[in-house]
CSV table of C-alpha atoms and ligand atoms in Angstrom, one decimal:
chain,number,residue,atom,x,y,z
A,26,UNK,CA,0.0,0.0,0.0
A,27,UNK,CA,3.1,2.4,0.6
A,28,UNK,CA,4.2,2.5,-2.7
A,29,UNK,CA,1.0,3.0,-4.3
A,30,UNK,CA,0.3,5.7,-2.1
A,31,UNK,CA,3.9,7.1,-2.8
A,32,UNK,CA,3.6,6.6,-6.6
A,33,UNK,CA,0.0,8.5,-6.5
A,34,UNK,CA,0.9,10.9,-4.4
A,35,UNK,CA,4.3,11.6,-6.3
A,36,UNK,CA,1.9,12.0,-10.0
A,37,UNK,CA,-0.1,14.2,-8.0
A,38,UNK,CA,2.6,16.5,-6.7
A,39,UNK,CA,2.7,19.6,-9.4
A,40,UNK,CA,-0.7,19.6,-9.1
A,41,UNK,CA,-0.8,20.2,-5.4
A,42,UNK,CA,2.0,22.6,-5.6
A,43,UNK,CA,-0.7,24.7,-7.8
A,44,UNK,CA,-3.3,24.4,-5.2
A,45,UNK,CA,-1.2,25.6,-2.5
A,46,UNK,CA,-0.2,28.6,-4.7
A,47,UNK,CA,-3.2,29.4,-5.4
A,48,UNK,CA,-4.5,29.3,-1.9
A,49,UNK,CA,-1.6,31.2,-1.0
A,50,UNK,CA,-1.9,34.2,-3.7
A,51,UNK,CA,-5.6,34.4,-2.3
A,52,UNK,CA,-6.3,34.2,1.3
A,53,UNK,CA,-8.7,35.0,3.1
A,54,UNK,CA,-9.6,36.0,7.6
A,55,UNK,CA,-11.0,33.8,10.1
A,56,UNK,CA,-14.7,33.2,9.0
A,57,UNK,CA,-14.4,34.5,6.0
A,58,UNK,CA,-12.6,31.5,3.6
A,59,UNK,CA,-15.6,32.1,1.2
A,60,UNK,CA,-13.7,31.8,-2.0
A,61,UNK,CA,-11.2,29.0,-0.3
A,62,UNK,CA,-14.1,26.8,1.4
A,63,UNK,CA,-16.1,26.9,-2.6
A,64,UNK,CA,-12.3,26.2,-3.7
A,65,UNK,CA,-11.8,23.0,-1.4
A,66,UNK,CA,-15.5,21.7,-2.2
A,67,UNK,CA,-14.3,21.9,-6.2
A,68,UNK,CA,-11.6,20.1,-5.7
A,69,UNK,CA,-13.6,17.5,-3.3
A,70,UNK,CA,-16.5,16.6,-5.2
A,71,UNK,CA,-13.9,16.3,-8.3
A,72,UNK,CA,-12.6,13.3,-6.4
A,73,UNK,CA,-16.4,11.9,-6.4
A,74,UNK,CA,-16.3,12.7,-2.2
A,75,UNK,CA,-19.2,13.5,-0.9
A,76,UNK,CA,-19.5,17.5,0.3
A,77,UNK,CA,-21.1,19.7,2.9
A,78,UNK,CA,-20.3,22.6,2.7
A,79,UNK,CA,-20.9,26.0,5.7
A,80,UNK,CA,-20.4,23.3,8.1
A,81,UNK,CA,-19.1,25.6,11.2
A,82,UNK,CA,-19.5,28.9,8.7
A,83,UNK,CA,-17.3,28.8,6.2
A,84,UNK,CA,-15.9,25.2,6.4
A,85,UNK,CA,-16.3,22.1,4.4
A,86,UNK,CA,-16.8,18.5,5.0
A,87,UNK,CA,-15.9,15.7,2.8
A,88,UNK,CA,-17.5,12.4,3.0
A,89,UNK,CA,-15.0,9.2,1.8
A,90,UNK,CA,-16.9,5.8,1.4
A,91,UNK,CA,-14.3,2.9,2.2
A,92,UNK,CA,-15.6,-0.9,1.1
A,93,UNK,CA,-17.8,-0.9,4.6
A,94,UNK,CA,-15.8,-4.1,6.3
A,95,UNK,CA,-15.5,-1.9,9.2
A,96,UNK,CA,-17.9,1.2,10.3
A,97,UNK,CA,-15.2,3.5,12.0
A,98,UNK,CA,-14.8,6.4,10.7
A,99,UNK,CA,-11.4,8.4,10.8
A,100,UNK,CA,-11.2,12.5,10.5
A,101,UNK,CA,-8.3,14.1,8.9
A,102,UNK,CA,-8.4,17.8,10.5
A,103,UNK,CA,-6.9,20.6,8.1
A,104,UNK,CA,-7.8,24.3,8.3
A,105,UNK,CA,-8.1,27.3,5.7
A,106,UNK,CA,-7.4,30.7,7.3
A,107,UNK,CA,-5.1,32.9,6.9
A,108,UNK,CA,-3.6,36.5,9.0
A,109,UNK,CA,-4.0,39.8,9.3
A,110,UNK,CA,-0.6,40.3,8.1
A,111,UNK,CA,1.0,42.2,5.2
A,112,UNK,CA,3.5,39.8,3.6
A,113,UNK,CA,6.9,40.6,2.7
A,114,UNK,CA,8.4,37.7,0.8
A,115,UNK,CA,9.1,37.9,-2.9
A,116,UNK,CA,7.0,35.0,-4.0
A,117,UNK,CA,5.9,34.6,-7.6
A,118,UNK,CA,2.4,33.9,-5.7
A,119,UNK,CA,2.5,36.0,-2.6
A,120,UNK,CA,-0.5,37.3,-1.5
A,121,UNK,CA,-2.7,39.3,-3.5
A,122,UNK,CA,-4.5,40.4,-0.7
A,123,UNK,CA,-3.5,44.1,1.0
A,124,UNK,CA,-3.1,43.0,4.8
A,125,UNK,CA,-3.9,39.2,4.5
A,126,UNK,CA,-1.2,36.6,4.8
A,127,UNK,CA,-0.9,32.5,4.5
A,128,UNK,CA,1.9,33.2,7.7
A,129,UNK,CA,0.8,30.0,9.3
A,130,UNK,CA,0.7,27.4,6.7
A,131,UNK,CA,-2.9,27.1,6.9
A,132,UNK,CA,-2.5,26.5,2.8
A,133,UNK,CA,-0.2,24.1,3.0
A,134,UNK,CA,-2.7,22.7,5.6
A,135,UNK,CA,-5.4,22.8,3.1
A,136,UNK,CA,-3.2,21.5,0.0
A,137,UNK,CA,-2.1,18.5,2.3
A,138,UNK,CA,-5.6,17.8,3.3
A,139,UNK,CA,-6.9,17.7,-0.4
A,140,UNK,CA,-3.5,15.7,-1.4
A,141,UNK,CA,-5.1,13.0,0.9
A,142,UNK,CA,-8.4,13.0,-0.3
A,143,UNK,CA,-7.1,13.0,-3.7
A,144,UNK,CA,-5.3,9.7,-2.5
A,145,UNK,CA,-7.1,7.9,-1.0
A,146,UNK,CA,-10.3,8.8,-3.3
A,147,UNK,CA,-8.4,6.3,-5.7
A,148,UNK,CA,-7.9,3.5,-3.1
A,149,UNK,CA,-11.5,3.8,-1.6
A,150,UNK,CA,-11.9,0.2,-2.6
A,151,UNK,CA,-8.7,-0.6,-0.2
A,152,UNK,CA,-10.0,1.3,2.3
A,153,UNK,CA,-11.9,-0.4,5.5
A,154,UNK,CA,-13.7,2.3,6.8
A,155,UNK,CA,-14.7,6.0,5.7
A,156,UNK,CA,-12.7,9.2,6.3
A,157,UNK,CA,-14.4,12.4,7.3
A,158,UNK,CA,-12.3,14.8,6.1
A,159,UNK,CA,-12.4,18.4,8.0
A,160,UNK,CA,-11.4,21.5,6.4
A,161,UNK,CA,-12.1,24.1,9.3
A,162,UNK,CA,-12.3,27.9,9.1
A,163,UNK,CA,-11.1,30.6,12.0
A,164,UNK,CA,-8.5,28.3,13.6
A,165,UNK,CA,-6.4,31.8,14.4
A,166,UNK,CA,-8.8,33.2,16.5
A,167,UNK,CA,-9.3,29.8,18.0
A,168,UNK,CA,-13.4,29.6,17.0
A,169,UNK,CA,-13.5,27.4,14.0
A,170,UNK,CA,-13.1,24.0,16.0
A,171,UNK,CA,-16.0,25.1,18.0
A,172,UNK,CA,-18.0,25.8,15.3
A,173,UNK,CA,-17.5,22.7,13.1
A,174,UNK,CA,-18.3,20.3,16.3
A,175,UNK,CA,-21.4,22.5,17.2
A,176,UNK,CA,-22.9,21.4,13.4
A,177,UNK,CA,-22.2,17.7,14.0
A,178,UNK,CA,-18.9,17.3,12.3
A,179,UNK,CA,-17.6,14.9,14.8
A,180,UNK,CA,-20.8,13.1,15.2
A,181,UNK,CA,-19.6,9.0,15.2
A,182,UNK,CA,-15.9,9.6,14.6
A,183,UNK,CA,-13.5,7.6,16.3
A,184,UNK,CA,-10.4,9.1,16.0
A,185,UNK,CA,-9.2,11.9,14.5
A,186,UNK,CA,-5.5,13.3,12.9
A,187,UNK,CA,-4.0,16.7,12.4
A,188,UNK,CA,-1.2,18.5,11.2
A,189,UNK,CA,0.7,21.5,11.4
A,190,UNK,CA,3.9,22.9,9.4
A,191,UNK,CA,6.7,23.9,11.7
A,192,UNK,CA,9.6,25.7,10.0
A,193,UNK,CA,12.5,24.7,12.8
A,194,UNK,CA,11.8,20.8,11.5
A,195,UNK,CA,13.3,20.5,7.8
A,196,UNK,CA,11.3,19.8,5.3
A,197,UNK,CA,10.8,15.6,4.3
A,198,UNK,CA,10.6,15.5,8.0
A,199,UNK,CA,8.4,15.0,10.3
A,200,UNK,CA,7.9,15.6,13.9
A,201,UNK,CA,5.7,13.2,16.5
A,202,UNK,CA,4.9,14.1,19.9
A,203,UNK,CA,3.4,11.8,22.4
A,204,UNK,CA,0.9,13.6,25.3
A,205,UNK,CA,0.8,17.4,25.6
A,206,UNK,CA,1.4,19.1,22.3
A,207,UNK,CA,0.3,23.0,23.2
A,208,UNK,CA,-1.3,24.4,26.0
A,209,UNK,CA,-4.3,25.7,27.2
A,210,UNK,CA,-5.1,29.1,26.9
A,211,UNK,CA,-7.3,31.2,29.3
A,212,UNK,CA,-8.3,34.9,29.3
A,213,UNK,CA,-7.8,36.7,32.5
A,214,UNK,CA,-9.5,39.7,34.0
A,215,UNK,CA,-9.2,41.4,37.3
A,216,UNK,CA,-10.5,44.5,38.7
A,217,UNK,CA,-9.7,45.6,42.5
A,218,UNK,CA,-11.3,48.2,44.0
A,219,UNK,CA,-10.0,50.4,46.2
A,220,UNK,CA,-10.4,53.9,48.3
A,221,UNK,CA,-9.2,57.2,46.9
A,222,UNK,CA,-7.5,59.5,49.3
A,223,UNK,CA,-4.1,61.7,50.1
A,224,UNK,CA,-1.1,60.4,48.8
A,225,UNK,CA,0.3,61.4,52.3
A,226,UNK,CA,-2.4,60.2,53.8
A,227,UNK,CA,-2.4,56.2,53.5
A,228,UNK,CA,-4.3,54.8,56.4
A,229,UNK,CA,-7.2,57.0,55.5
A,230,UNK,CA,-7.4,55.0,51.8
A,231,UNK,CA,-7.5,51.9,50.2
A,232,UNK,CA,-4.6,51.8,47.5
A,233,UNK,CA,-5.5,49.6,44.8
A,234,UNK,CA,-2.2,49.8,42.8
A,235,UNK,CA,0.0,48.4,46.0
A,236,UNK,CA,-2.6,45.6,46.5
A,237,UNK,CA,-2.8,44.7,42.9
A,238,UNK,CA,1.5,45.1,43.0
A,239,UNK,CA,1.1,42.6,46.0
A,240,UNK,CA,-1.0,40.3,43.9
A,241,UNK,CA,0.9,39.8,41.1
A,242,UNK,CA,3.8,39.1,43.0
A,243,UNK,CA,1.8,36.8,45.0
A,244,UNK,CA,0.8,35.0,41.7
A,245,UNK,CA,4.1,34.5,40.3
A,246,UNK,CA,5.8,33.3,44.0
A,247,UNK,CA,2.6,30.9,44.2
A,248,UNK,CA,3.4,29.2,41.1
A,249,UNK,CA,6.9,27.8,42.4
A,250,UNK,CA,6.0,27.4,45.4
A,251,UNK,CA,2.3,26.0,45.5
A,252,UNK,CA,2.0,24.3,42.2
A,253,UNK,CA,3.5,20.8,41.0
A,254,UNK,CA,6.7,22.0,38.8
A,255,UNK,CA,6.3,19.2,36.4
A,256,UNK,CA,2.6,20.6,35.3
A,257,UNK,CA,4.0,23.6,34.0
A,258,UNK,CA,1.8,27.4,34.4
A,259,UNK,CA,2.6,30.6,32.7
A,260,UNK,CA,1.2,33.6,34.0
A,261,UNK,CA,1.7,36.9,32.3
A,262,UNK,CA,-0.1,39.7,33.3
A,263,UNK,CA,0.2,41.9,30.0
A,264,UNK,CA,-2.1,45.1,30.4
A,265,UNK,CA,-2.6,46.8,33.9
A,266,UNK,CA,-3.7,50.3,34.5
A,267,UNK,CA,-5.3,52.7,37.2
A,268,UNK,CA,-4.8,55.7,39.3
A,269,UNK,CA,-5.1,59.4,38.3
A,270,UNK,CA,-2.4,61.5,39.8
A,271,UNK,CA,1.1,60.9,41.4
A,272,UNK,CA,-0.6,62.5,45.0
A,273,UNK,CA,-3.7,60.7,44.7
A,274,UNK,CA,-4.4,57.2,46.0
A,275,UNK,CA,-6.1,54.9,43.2
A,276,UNK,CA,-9.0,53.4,44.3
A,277,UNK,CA,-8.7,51.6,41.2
A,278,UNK,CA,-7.0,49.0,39.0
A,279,UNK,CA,-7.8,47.1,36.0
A,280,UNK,CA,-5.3,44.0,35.0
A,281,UNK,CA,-5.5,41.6,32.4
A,282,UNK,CA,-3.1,38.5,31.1
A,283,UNK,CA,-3.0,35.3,30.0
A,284,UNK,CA,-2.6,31.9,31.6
A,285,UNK,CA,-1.3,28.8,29.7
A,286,UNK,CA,-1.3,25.4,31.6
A,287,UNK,CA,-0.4,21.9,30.2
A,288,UNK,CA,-1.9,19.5,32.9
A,289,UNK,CA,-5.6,19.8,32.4
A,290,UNK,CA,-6.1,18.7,35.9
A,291,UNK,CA,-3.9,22.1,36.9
A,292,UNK,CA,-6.1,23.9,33.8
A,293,UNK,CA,-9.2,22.7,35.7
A,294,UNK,CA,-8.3,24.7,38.8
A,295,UNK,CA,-6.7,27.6,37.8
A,296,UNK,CA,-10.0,29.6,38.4
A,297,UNK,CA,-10.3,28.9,41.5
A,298,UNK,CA,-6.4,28.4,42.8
A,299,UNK,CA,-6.2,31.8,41.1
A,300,UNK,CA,-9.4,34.1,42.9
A,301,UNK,CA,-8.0,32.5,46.2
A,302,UNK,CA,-5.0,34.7,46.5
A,303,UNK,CA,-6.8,37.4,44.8
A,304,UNK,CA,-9.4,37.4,47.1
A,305,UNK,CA,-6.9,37.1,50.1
A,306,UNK,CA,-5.2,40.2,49.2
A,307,UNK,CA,-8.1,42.2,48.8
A,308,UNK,CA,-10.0,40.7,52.1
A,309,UNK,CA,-6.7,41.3,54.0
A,310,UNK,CA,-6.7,45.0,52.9
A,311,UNK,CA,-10.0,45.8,53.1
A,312,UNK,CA,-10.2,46.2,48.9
A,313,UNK,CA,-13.5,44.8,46.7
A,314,UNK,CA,-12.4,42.7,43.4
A,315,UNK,CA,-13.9,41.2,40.8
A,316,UNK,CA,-12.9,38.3,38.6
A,317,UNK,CA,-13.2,37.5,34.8
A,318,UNK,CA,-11.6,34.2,33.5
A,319,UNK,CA,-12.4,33.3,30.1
A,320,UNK,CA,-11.3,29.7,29.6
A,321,UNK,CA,-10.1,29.5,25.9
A,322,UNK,CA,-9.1,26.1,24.2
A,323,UNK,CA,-7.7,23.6,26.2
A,324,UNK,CA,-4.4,21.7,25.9
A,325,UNK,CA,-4.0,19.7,22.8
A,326,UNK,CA,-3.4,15.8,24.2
A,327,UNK,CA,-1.9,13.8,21.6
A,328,UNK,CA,-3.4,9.9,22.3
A,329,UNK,CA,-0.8,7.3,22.6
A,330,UNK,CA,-2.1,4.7,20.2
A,331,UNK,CA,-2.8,7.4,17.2
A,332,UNK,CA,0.7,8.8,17.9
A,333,UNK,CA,2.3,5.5,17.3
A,334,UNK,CA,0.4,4.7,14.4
A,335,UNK,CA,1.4,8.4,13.0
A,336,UNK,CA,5.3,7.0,14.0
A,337,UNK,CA,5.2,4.1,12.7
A,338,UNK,CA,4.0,5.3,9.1
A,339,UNK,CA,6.5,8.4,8.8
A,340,UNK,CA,9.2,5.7,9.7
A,341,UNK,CA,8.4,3.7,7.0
A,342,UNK,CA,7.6,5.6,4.6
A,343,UNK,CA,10.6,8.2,4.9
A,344,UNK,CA,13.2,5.9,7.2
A,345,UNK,CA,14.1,7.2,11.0
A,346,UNK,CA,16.3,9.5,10.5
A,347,UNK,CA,13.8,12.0,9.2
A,348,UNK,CA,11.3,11.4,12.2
A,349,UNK,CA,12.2,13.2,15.2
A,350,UNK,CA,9.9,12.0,18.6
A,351,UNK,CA,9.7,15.9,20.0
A,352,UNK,CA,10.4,15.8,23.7
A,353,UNK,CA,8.8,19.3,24.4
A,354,UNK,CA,5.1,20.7,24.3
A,355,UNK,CA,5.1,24.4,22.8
A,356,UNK,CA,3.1,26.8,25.0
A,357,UNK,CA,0.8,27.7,22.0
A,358,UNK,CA,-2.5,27.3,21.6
A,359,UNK,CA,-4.5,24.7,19.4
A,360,UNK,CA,-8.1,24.6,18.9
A,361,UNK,CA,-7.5,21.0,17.7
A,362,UNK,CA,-8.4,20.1,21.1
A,363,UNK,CA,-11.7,20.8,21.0
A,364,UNK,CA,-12.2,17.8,18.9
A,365,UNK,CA,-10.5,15.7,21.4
A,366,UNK,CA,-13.6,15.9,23.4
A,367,UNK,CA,-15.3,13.6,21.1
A,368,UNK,CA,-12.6,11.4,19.7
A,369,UNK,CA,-8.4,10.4,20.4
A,370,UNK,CA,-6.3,12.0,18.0
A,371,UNK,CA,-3.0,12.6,17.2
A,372,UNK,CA,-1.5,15.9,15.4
A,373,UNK,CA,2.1,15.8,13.9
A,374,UNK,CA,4.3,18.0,12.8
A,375,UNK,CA,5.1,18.8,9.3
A,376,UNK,CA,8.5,20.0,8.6
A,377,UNK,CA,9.1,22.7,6.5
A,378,UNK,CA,12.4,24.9,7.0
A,379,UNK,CA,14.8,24.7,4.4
A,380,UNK,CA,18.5,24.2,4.5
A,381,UNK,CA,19.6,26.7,2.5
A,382,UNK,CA,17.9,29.9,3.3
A,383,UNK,CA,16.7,31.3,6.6
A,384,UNK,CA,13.1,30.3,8.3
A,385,UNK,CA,11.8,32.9,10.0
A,386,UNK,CA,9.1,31.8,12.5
A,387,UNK,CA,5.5,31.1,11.9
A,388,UNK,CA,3.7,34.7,11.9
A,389,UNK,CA,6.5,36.2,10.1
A,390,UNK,CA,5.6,38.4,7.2
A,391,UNK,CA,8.3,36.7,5.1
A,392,UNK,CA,7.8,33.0,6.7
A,393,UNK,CA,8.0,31.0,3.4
A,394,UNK,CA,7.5,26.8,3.5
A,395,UNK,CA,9.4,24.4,1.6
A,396,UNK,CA,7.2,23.3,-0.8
A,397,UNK,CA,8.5,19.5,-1.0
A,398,UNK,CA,6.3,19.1,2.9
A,399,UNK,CA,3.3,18.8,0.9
A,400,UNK,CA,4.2,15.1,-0.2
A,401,UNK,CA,5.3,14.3,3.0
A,402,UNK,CA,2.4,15.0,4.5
A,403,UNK,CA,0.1,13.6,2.8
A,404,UNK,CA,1.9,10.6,2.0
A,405,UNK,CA,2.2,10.3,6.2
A,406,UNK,CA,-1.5,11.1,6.7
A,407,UNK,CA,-2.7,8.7,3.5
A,408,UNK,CA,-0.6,5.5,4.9
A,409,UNK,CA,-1.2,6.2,8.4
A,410,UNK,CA,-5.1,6.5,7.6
A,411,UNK,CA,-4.4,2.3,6.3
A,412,UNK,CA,-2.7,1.6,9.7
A,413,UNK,CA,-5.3,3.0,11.6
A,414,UNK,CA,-7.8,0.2,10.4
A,415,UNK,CA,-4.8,-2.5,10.3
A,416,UNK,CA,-3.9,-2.0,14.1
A,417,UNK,CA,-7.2,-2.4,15.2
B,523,NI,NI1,-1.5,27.7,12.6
């Protein structure tokens, strides 16, 4: 099965090097992938899959029948949008949007995720079950996942696979990561509430800036000392403002961060762990406070099993020494998680930094891929799609 995936995919590559440079020249915000969702479902229903399309908004899902000898269904996870960002490569096909920017790989995403169902369209008749492939909008401002699982598209899947392009992996490798692959990501709020007096005049006032000074400090000493140093927390307070002249007292102060976690039992009690010591402070001092925490996506868990199967195929099909088994999480977000409430999956790096010239990260304005990743990544995604039905 390798090497007819191989040789497919191989025929298929100029092609898919025209979709991703199209996709690139035109891309489009979060929500909006009007012209790329109507772009995918072309190329989809070409194949003979079976589209829906404004599933979650703007995104598409394509339906692949496999010879029925087993009803699991697997989902391949790609997504389409691109970023407010005015590129600044040189690119034959750079953007030909003002502003808007493929900066993330999302097209290469896209191309990869077509490149499979291209595949595999031609080996239906191999194939036990069916694939559910997802082609999700507005992963940037971490919605899309949410919106494609709120109109069913995860309804009876059993496992699910992702990738993402990552530009300090070369390209024809690939990298695996067992357990925590990025980390959740919560919105914080505080406001405390002081008394306004004489600067000379303390103990007549409440002073809202020492007491939020005090819990800051409190929140960064609690972290080494309180929480488990293996289940890592990051706690940056990045906007804080209040007070209205140097002699005055400020009754008032406003701060707002952002905490990332890896452990979700640590992410469950961050609330909680972190309105105690708030609370403390202002109790202690006599201060009122008020608490907004905004949980955002929680930590993508890569599942043992689907991991392995996604090792096992990149070893084969492109030999160990271009799979790397990543030891670290990133502290990123992923809104790939959100699917992992309804099914185990696995997402894998794709590499794409080049030898010979320089990567510059992921949200650069001149971040430019390697264009040879595309085949690895769907040649890794089509064979390891087999071995999910063969391992079970
Ligand atoms: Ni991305």
């Amino acid at each position: 099965m390798l090497s007819q995936i191989k040789d497919l995919a191989e025929t298929l590559a100029p092609r898919l090097i025209e979709i991703r440079r199209h996709i690139h020249a035109h891309p489009e915000l979060s929500g909006q992938e009007y012209q790329t969702a109507a772009y995918v479902a072309g190329v989809l229903s070409s194949c003979g899959i079976q589209v829906k399309e404004a599933v979650g908004k703007t995104g598409v899902v394509g339906n692949l029948q496999g010879n029925g000898s087993d009803d699991r269904i697997l989902a391949i996870r790609t997504d389409m949008d691109a970023l407010p960002i005015q590129e600044r490569t040189n690119l034959d096909f750079a953007s030909r949007k003002p502003g808007i920017m493929h900066a993330c790989g999302h097209d290469v995403h896209t191309t990869v995720g077509l490149g499979v169902a291209m595949v595999l369209s031609q080996l239906a008749e191999a194939l036990p079950g069916n694939i559910r492939f997802l082609f999700q909008p507005a992963e940037e401002i971490a919605q899309g996942a949410s919106w494609m699982v709120r109109d069913g598209a995860m309804r009876d899947v059993n496992a699910i696979f992702g990738v993402h392009v990552f530009p300090s992996i070369p390209a024809r490798s690939v990298g695996i990561r067992y357990g925590a692959l990025t980390a959740a990501a919560d919105d914080i709020e505080i406001f405390i509430q002081g008394e306004s007096g004489h600067g000379a005049r303390p103990h007549e006032a409440i002073d809202a800036i020492w007491i939020a000074s005090q819990v800051i400090t409190a929140l960064q000493q609690a972290i080494s000392r309180t929480q488990n140093p293996l289940r890592p927390i990051v706690l940056t307070i990045g906007q804080i403002s209040g007070g209205r002249a140097p002699n005055v007292i400020a009754d008032q102060v406003r701060m707002a961060g952002t905490v990332r976690s890896l452990h979700p039992e640590t992410h469950a009690n961050l609330p909680q762990w972190i309105e105690g010591i708030v609370a403390n402070f202002c109790n202690t001092y006599g201060a009122k406070y008020e608490m907004n925490y905004r949980r955002g996506v929680p930590s993508v868990q890569n599942d043992l099993f689907l991991s392995q199967i996604l090792e096992e195929a990149s070893r084969e099909a492109w030999g160990s020494d271009r799979v790397q088994i990543l030891t670290e999480p990133s502290l990123g977000a992923e809104d790939f998680s959100l699917y992992l409430e309804h099914a185990p999956g696995s997402m894998f790096r794709l590499g794409v930094g080049s030898g010979d010239r320089l990567n510059h990260p992921l949200h650069h304005p001149e971040f430019e891929v390697d264009e040879s990743a595309i085949l690895t990544g769907v040649v890794t995604l089509a064979y390891a799609a087999f071995k999910y039905w063969k391992q079970r």
